[in-house]
Each structure stands twice: as C-alpha cells, then as structure tokens.
mmCIF file of C-alpha atoms and ligand atoms in Angstrom:
data_model
loop_
_atom_site.group_PDB
_atom_site.id
_atom_site.type_symbol
_atom_site.label_atom_id
_atom_site.label_comp_id
_atom_site.label_asym_id
_atom_site.label_seq_id
_atom_site.Cartn_x
_atom_site.Cartn_y
_atom_site.Cartn_z
ATOM 1 C CA MET A 1 -12.898 11.931 -13.355
ATOM 2 C CA SER A 2 -13.079 8.244 -14.143
ATOM 3 C CA VAL A 3 -11.815 5.640 -11.760
ATOM 4 C CA ARG A 4 -8.940 3.535 -13.062
ATOM 5 C CA HIS A 5 -7.550 1.685 -10.049
ATOM 6 C CA VAL A 6 -9.686 0.425 -7.144
ATOM 7 C CA ALA A 7 -8.396 -1.476 -4.116
ATOM 8 C CA ILE A 8 -10.496 -3.366 -1.581
ATOM 9 C CA ILE A 9 -9.822 -4.621 1.944
ATOM 10 C CA MET A 10 -12.203 -7.572 1.983
ATOM 11 C CA ASP A 11 -13.101 -7.657 5.665
ATOM 12 C CA GLY A 12 -15.847 -9.367 7.654
ATOM 13 C CA ASN A 13 -15.894 -12.945 6.378
ATOM 14 C CA GLY A 14 -15.488 -14.329 9.896
ATOM 15 C CA ARG A 15 -18.169 -12.148 11.445
ATOM 16 C CA TRP A 16 -20.574 -12.860 8.579
ATOM 17 C CA ALA A 17 -20.137 -16.595 9.118
ATOM 18 C CA LYS A 18 -20.429 -16.376 12.903
ATOM 19 C CA ALA A 19 -23.662 -14.379 12.651
ATOM 20 C CA ARG A 20 -25.088 -17.303 10.656
ATOM 21 C CA GLY A 21 -23.885 -20.013 13.015
ATOM 22 C CA LYS A 22 -21.229 -21.105 10.517
ATOM 23 C CA VAL A 23 -17.501 -21.570 10.974
ATOM 24 C CA ARG A 24 -15.140 -18.775 9.837
ATOM 25 C CA THR A 25 -13.887 -20.755 6.864
ATOM 26 C CA GLU A 26 -17.402 -20.799 5.408
ATOM 27 C CA GLY A 27 -17.231 -17.016 5.366
ATOM 28 C CA HIS A 28 -13.986 -17.203 3.385
ATOM 29 C CA PHE A 29 -15.542 -19.706 0.992
ATOM 30 C CA ARG A 30 -18.418 -17.333 0.309
ATOM 31 C CA GLY A 31 -15.813 -14.545 0.069
ATOM 32 C CA VAL A 32 -14.194 -16.314 -2.881
ATOM 33 C CA GLU A 33 -17.477 -16.262 -4.817
ATOM 34 C CA VAL A 34 -17.778 -12.564 -4.085
ATOM 35 C CA VAL A 35 -14.244 -12.036 -5.446
ATOM 36 C CA ARG A 36 -15.528 -13.462 -8.737
ATOM 37 C CA ASP A 37 -18.601 -11.185 -8.691
ATOM 38 C CA ALA A 38 -16.512 -8.110 -7.833
ATOM 39 C CA ALA A 39 -13.990 -8.874 -10.581
ATOM 40 C CA ILE A 40 -16.666 -9.306 -13.245
ATOM 41 C CA ALA A 41 -18.463 -6.167 -12.040
ATOM 42 C CA ALA A 42 -15.264 -4.082 -11.996
ATOM 43 C CA ASN A 43 -14.397 -5.301 -15.481
ATOM 44 C CA ASP A 44 -17.903 -4.428 -16.742
ATOM 45 C CA LEU A 45 -17.574 -0.964 -15.192
ATOM 46 C CA GLY A 46 -14.367 -0.318 -17.107
ATOM 47 C CA ILE A 47 -11.977 -0.320 -14.155
ATOM 48 C CA GLU A 48 -8.388 -0.971 -15.258
ATOM 49 C CA VAL A 49 -6.995 -2.523 -12.079
ATOM 50 C CA LEU A 50 -8.763 -4.132 -9.111
ATOM 51 C CA THR A 51 -6.364 -4.821 -6.242
ATOM 52 C CA LEU A 52 -7.732 -7.144 -3.543
ATOM 53 C CA TYR A 53 -6.167 -7.690 -0.102
ATOM 54 C CA ALA A 54 -6.353 -11.487 0.030
ATOM 55 C CA PHE A 55 -3.683 -12.270 2.651
ATOM 56 C CA SER A 56 -1.609 -9.831 4.685
ATOM 57 C CA THR A 57 1.802 -10.383 6.248
ATOM 58 C CA GLU A 58 -0.071 -10.170 9.592
ATOM 59 C CA ASN A 59 -2.525 -12.958 8.661
ATOM 60 C CA TRP A 60 0.127 -15.582 9.482
ATOM 61 C CA LYS A 61 -0.796 -14.942 13.143
ATOM 62 C CA ARG A 62 -4.153 -16.697 12.658
ATOM 63 C CA SER A 63 -4.613 -20.355 13.639
ATOM 64 C CA ALA A 64 -2.728 -22.897 11.516
ATOM 65 C CA GLU A 65 -6.075 -24.268 10.415
ATOM 66 C CA GLU A 66 -7.334 -20.895 9.163
ATOM 67 C CA VAL A 67 -3.997 -20.021 7.484
ATOM 68 C CA GLY A 68 -4.100 -23.419 5.762
ATOM 69 C CA TYR A 69 -7.612 -22.729 4.533
ATOM 70 C CA LEU A 70 -6.783 -19.213 3.313
ATOM 71 C CA MET A 71 -3.845 -20.648 1.355
ATOM 72 C CA LYS A 72 -6.224 -23.018 -0.424
ATOM 73 C CA LEU A 73 -8.466 -20.191 -1.636
ATOM 74 C CA PRO A 74 -6.515 -19.466 -4.829
ATOM 75 C CA ALA A 75 -7.003 -23.120 -5.854
ATOM 76 C CA VAL A 76 -10.723 -22.889 -5.088
ATOM 77 C CA PHE A 77 -11.004 -19.599 -6.937
ATOM 78 C CA PHE A 78 -9.055 -20.430 -10.071
ATOM 79 C CA SER A 79 -10.474 -23.923 -10.500
ATOM 80 C CA ARG A 80 -13.959 -22.432 -10.562
ATOM 81 C CA PHE A 81 -13.468 -19.100 -12.259
ATOM 82 C CA LEU A 82 -10.269 -18.947 -14.331
ATOM 83 C CA LYS A 83 -12.079 -19.979 -17.501
ATOM 84 C CA GLU A 84 -14.571 -17.143 -17.129
ATOM 85 C CA LEU A 85 -11.814 -14.635 -16.346
ATOM 86 C CA MET A 86 -10.002 -15.745 -19.510
ATOM 87 C CA GLU A 87 -13.179 -15.233 -21.544
ATOM 88 C CA LYS A 88 -13.450 -11.727 -20.120
ATOM 89 C CA ASN A 89 -9.826 -11.025 -21.133
ATOM 90 C CA ILE A 90 -8.878 -10.386 -17.463
ATOM 91 C CA ARG A 91 -5.206 -10.630 -16.478
ATOM 92 C CA ILE A 92 -4.192 -11.992 -13.072
ATOM 93 C CA ALA A 93 -1.384 -10.261 -11.195
ATOM 94 C CA MET A 94 0.000 -10.440 -7.691
ATOM 95 C CA ILE A 95 1.765 -8.151 -5.240
ATOM 96 C CA GLY A 96 3.425 -9.547 -2.117
ATOM 97 C CA GLU A 97 6.222 -11.991 -1.480
ATOM 98 C CA MET A 98 5.671 -15.236 -3.293
ATOM 99 C CA ASP A 99 8.650 -17.085 -1.752
ATOM 100 C CA GLN A 100 7.019 -17.516 1.696
ATOM 101 C CA ILE A 101 3.739 -18.797 0.279
ATOM 102 C CA PRO A 102 3.311 -22.616 0.352
ATOM 103 C CA ALA A 103 4.719 -24.087 -2.881
ATOM 104 C CA GLU A 104 1.392 -25.538 -4.026
ATOM 105 C CA THR A 105 -0.389 -22.174 -3.642
ATOM 106 C CA ALA A 106 2.469 -20.288 -5.299
ATOM 107 C CA LYS A 107 2.330 -22.686 -8.242
ATOM 108 C CA ILE A 108 -1.396 -22.096 -8.717
ATOM 109 C CA LEU A 109 -0.988 -18.323 -8.566
ATOM 110 C CA GLN A 110 1.946 -18.436 -10.969
ATOM 111 C CA SER A 111 0.099 -20.566 -13.485
ATOM 112 C CA ALA A 112 -2.960 -18.253 -13.375
ATOM 113 C CA MET A 113 -0.617 -15.318 -14.052
ATOM 114 C CA ASP A 114 1.106 -17.214 -16.865
ATOM 115 C CA GLU A 115 -2.128 -18.326 -18.466
ATOM 116 C CA THR A 116 -3.607 -14.821 -18.483
ATOM 117 C CA ARG A 117 -0.334 -13.022 -19.304
ATOM 118 C CA ASN A 118 -1.445 -11.842 -22.758
ATOM 119 C CA ASN A 119 -4.909 -10.720 -21.714
ATOM 120 C CA THR A 120 -5.430 -7.027 -22.293
ATOM 121 C CA GLY A 121 -8.537 -6.293 -20.224
ATOM 122 C CA MET A 122 -8.754 -5.508 -16.530
ATOM 123 C CA VAL A 123 -5.970 -6.582 -14.194
ATOM 124 C CA LEU A 124 -7.184 -8.552 -11.182
ATOM 125 C CA ASN A 125 -4.339 -8.026 -8.765
ATOM 126 C CA PHE A 126 -4.160 -10.117 -5.585
ATOM 127 C CA ALA A 127 -2.206 -8.829 -2.606
ATOM 128 C CA MET A 128 -0.968 -12.126 -1.129
ATOM 129 C CA ASN A 129 1.510 -12.222 1.723
ATOM 130 C CA TYR A 130 1.561 -8.468 1.273
ATOM 131 C CA GLY A 131 2.398 -5.759 3.793
ATOM 132 C CA SER A 132 2.913 -2.188 2.721
ATOM 133 C CA GLN A 133 5.643 -1.265 5.218
ATOM 134 C CA ARG A 134 7.627 -4.238 3.996
ATOM 135 C CA GLU A 135 6.952 -3.182 0.376
ATOM 136 C CA ILE A 136 8.366 0.276 1.149
ATOM 137 C CA VAL A 137 11.429 -1.192 2.890
ATOM 138 C CA LEU A 138 12.093 -3.497 -0.078
ATOM 139 C CA ALA A 139 11.729 -0.510 -2.425
ATOM 140 C CA ALA A 140 14.239 1.462 -0.337
ATOM 141 C CA ARG A 141 16.660 -1.470 -0.500
ATOM 142 C CA LYS A 142 16.297 -1.677 -4.293
ATOM 143 C CA TYR A 143 16.974 2.026 -4.598
ATOM 144 C CA ALA A 144 20.026 1.735 -2.322
ATOM 145 C CA GLU A 145 21.298 -1.103 -4.550
ATOM 146 C CA ASP A 146 20.868 1.099 -7.634
ATOM 147 C CA VAL A 147 22.836 3.899 -5.977
ATOM 148 C CA LYS A 148 25.542 1.481 -4.816
ATOM 149 C CA ASN A 149 25.840 0.018 -8.314
ATOM 150 C CA GLY A 150 26.086 3.449 -9.884
ATOM 151 C CA VAL A 151 22.788 2.987 -11.774
ATOM 152 C CA ARG A 152 21.456 6.152 -10.119
ATOM 153 C CA GLU A 153 22.602 9.242 -8.256
ATOM 154 C CA ASN A 154 21.351 9.709 -4.710
ATOM 155 C CA ASP A 155 18.710 12.132 -5.961
ATOM 156 C CA LEU A 156 15.392 10.276 -5.671
ATOM 157 C CA GLU A 157 12.283 12.437 -5.977
ATOM 158 C CA VAL A 158 8.811 11.652 -4.600
ATOM 159 C CA ASN A 159 7.360 11.037 -8.057
ATOM 160 C CA GLN A 160 10.104 8.518 -8.870
ATOM 161 C CA PHE A 161 9.623 6.272 -5.831
ATOM 162 C CA ASP A 162 6.572 4.525 -7.359
ATOM 163 C CA GLN A 163 8.818 2.709 -9.783
ATOM 164 C CA TYR A 164 10.396 0.765 -6.894
ATOM 165 C CA LEU A 165 7.054 -0.385 -5.459
ATOM 166 C CA MET A 166 5.265 -3.656 -6.250
ATOM 167 C CA THR A 167 2.512 -1.657 -7.968
ATOM 168 C CA SER A 168 4.923 0.070 -10.377
ATOM 169 C CA GLU A 169 3.166 -1.222 -13.516
ATOM 170 C CA PHE A 170 -0.311 -0.008 -12.456
ATOM 171 C CA PRO A 171 -2.046 3.364 -12.725
ATOM 172 C CA PRO A 172 -2.234 5.445 -9.513
ATOM 173 C CA LEU A 173 -4.730 4.252 -6.912
ATOM 174 C CA ASP A 174 -7.990 6.217 -7.093
ATOM 175 C CA LEU A 175 -10.265 4.556 -4.578
ATOM 176 C CA MET A 176 -9.837 2.250 -1.591
ATOM 177 C CA ILE A 177 -12.871 0.489 -0.133
ATOM 178 C CA ARG A 178 -12.901 -1.399 3.169
ATOM 179 C CA THR A 179 -15.881 -3.523 4.049
ATOM 180 C CA SER A 180 -17.337 -4.458 7.439
ATOM 181 C CA GLY A 181 -17.202 -1.203 9.359
ATOM 182 C CA GLU A 182 -13.548 -1.084 10.408
ATOM 183 C CA CYS A 183 -11.865 2.285 9.759
ATOM 184 C CA ARG A 184 -8.252 1.167 9.454
ATOM 185 C CA ILE A 185 -5.717 0.824 6.654
ATOM 186 C CA SER A 186 -4.071 -2.314 8.101
ATOM 187 C CA ASN A 187 -0.732 -1.928 6.314
ATOM 188 C CA PHE A 188 -2.319 -1.820 2.835
ATOM 189 C CA LEU A 189 -0.913 0.360 0.018
ATOM 190 C CA LEU A 190 0.309 3.083 2.398
ATOM 191 C CA TRP A 191 2.313 5.012 -0.201
ATOM 192 C CA GLN A 192 -0.274 4.529 -2.966
ATOM 193 C CA LEU A 193 -3.104 5.869 -0.758
ATOM 194 C CA ALA A 194 -1.590 9.366 -0.574
ATOM 195 C CA TYR A 195 -4.279 10.924 -2.800
ATOM 196 C CA ALA A 196 -6.811 8.110 -3.051
ATOM 197 C CA GLU A 197 -10.398 8.502 -1.888
ATOM 198 C CA LEU A 198 -11.368 6.209 0.997
ATOM 199 C CA GLU A 199 -14.694 4.501 1.572
ATOM 200 C CA PHE A 200 -15.442 2.518 4.693
ATOM 201 C CA ILE A 201 -18.702 0.658 4.325
ATOM 202 C CA ASP A 202 -20.623 -1.398 6.887
ATOM 203 C CA LEU A 203 -21.462 -4.357 4.661
ATOM 204 C CA PRO A 204 -19.349 -7.489 5.313
ATOM 205 C CA TRP A 205 -17.416 -8.770 2.289
ATOM 206 C CA PRO A 206 -19.740 -11.783 1.669
ATOM 207 C CA GLU A 207 -22.582 -9.312 1.050
ATOM 208 C CA PHE A 208 -20.663 -7.037 -1.333
ATOM 209 C CA THR A 209 -22.365 -6.869 -4.759
ATOM 210 C CA LYS A 210 -22.024 -5.164 -8.113
ATOM 211 C CA GLU A 211 -24.496 -2.577 -6.807
ATOM 212 C CA THR A 212 -22.221 -1.856 -3.837
ATOM 213 C CA LEU A 213 -19.277 -1.320 -6.158
ATOM 214 C CA LYS A 214 -21.363 0.951 -8.380
ATOM 215 C CA GLU A 215 -22.463 3.003 -5.374
ATOM 216 C CA CYS A 216 -18.850 3.361 -4.199
ATOM 217 C CA ILE A 217 -17.816 4.551 -7.652
ATOM 218 C CA GLU A 218 -20.703 7.009 -7.856
ATOM 219 C CA GLN A 219 -19.665 8.339 -4.465
ATOM 220 C CA PHE A 220 -16.087 8.663 -5.770
ATOM 221 C CA GLU A 221 -17.236 10.484 -8.891
ATOM 222 C CA SER A 222 -19.287 12.951 -6.868
ATOM 223 C CA ARG A 223 -16.227 13.965 -4.844
ATOM 224 C CA ASP A 224 -14.009 16.818 -5.838
ATOM 225 C CA ARG A 225 -10.436 15.545 -5.889
ATOM 226 C CA ARG A 226 -8.037 18.424 -5.654
ATOM 227 C CA PHE A 227 -4.747 16.640 -4.912
ATOM 228 C CA GLY A 228 -3.870 19.370 -2.421
ATOM 229 C CA GLY A 229 -4.679 22.184 -4.830
ATOM 230 C CA VAL A 230 -7.619 24.593 -4.708
ATOM 231 C CA LYS A 231 -10.918 24.347 -6.515
ATOM 232 C CA SER A 232 -10.733 25.934 -9.947
HETATM 233 C C1 LIG B 1 -10.946 -10.803 6.236
HETATM 234 O O1 LIG B 1 -12.061 -11.287 6.930
HETATM 235 C C2 LIG B 1 -10.687 -11.622 5.088
HETATM 236 C C3 LIG B 1 -9.538 -12.321 4.865
HETATM 237 C C4 LIG B 1 -8.396 -12.333 5.783
HETATM 238 C C5 LIG B 1 -9.387 -13.174 3.675
HETATM 239 C C6 LIG B 1 -9.936 -12.538 2.472
HETATM 240 C C7 LIG B 1 -9.867 -13.445 1.336
HETATM 241 C C8 LIG B 1 -10.879 -13.668 0.491
HETATM 242 C C9 LIG B 1 -12.198 -13.028 0.618
HETATM 243 C C10 LIG B 1 -10.744 -14.558 -0.682
HETATM 244 C C11 LIG B 1 -9.441 -14.439 -1.383
HETATM 245 C C12 LIG B 1 -9.514 -15.051 -2.661
HETATM 246 C C13 LIG B 1 -8.481 -15.483 -3.392
HETATM 247 C C14 LIG B 1 -8.728 -15.979 -4.731
HETATM 248 C C15 LIG B 1 -7.093 -15.499 -2.895
HETATM 249 P P1 LIG B 1 -11.865 -11.698 8.435
HETATM 250 O O2 LIG B 1 -11.576 -13.149 8.510
HETATM 251 O O3 LIG B 1 -10.818 -10.817 9.063
HETATM 252 O O4 LIG B 1 -13.257 -11.366 9.006
HETATM 253 P P2 LIG B 1 -13.566 -10.886 10.499
HETATM 254 O O5 LIG B 1 -12.901 -9.539 10.644
HETATM 255 O O6 LIG B 1 -15.051 -10.807 10.487
HETATM 256 O O7 LIG B 1 -13.022 -11.915 11.418
#
C-alpha cells in the first residue's frame, strides 16, 4: 500500500544544538534547512501531503526569546526556499489558528499559501499554533452550529467527522514519524492517527535526511495494515 499522507513531529532541535555547544535557536535554524530537505524528498518519493508540526499551542510556554525566534522561521524558510518549492509545484498549506500568530508571521504564511495556491504537486502543510484537542473542540462547535442552523440533523457518524477537522481536504494520515527518541503524541492529529502507523526514531530533527524518510516509508510498506480487520 502506498503512503499518501505523512506527518512528522520535528523534535530534538534544542538537544542537537546543546550537544554541539550551540544555543537552542541554532538547532531551529538548522531545522529549517531540514524542512526543505524533507519536503523535496517527500515530493520526490511521491507523497501527496507532508504535515509538519512547526509550532504547537503548548509552545507558547517557551521563553519569549525562543517563541520570537520560532515565529521568525517561516520568514527564514520562505525567503530561502519558496522559489524552489514553486519550481517543484509544491503547494503550501497550514492547519492551526492563524489569528493568534503575530501579524508579520501570519502575513508571510498567507502569502506563501496564496503564491502556491494553483500548484498541483505535493502539499507541504505546516501545523502552526496547532493543538489537536482544540481542533476537535472547534470541529464539535462547527457541527453544533450546523445542527442549530438546521443544516444537519443530529446524526453525525464517525466517518463524517473528518469534514469538520482542519485536515478535511487531505487524504487520511498513513504514517506519523517523531524524531529524537520521545514516544509521545503531544496533542498532534489525535483523531487522524486512529489507523496511522507510528514510527519513533532516535535521530534528532537536524539529522533527518532523505534516507531516513525512505527508511521510514520502507518500514511502513513492510507492515500489514489491517484497520482492525483480520489478515486475508
Ligand atoms: C522541537 O524541538 C522543535 C520545534 C518546537 C520547532 C520545530 C520547527 C522547525 C524545525 C522549523 C519550522 C519551520 C517552518 C518553516 C515554520 P525542541 O526545541 O523541542 O527540541 P528539544 O526537545 O531537544 O528541546
């Protein structure tokens, strides 16, 4: 079975930097270059959607200095790599709540999405100011609105809930990778992970390469996904 939608929790930038006597932000800077490499690799491998956890709703708890730096990363990323992404026909998308992101950062994200809107290749989807519990609550509110407005009966089925989530336009999630040894989901794509394969790898994000992605996909392809059924 081919992999269509891959998500990555890009963890370990801070530890990678510290191990090299650098400050945490240098790890994030290197992390941005690896985002470019991962996007190009995923596109070359024929993946349809690559969803990257760039900033969680919990990341606001970090120091003001680090939050400020993380909010500058889209500018760093798009100023260096948007041209190449355009050439590769990659479309930029975002899940998360844009309205709490600093205006300058939001503007940069919006213009990258606008510029790549008509691209038909892979979707590079950034989870920015994203938290999955919040996503589910917002989806429930939207559904409640629809019922209140008489758009729907109160008869929602499991397979219809997807349409209320921020990922509604994307194919189902096949594979979730977390780097840097932590075995947690950290409020990422909780609903979407129901039948996804999970891979927790030891490598920190700054050391993630095309080869790593290939290995993860080979691992995925060797598994026997049964979606709760039995082997035929
Ligand atoms: C986790 O490492 C990483 C983040 C919180 C930020 C991830 C963001 C990027 C790699 C770049 C995003 C790029 C764009 C274009 C928005 P950590 O700081 O938690 O590492 P640690 O666990 O070792 O401290």
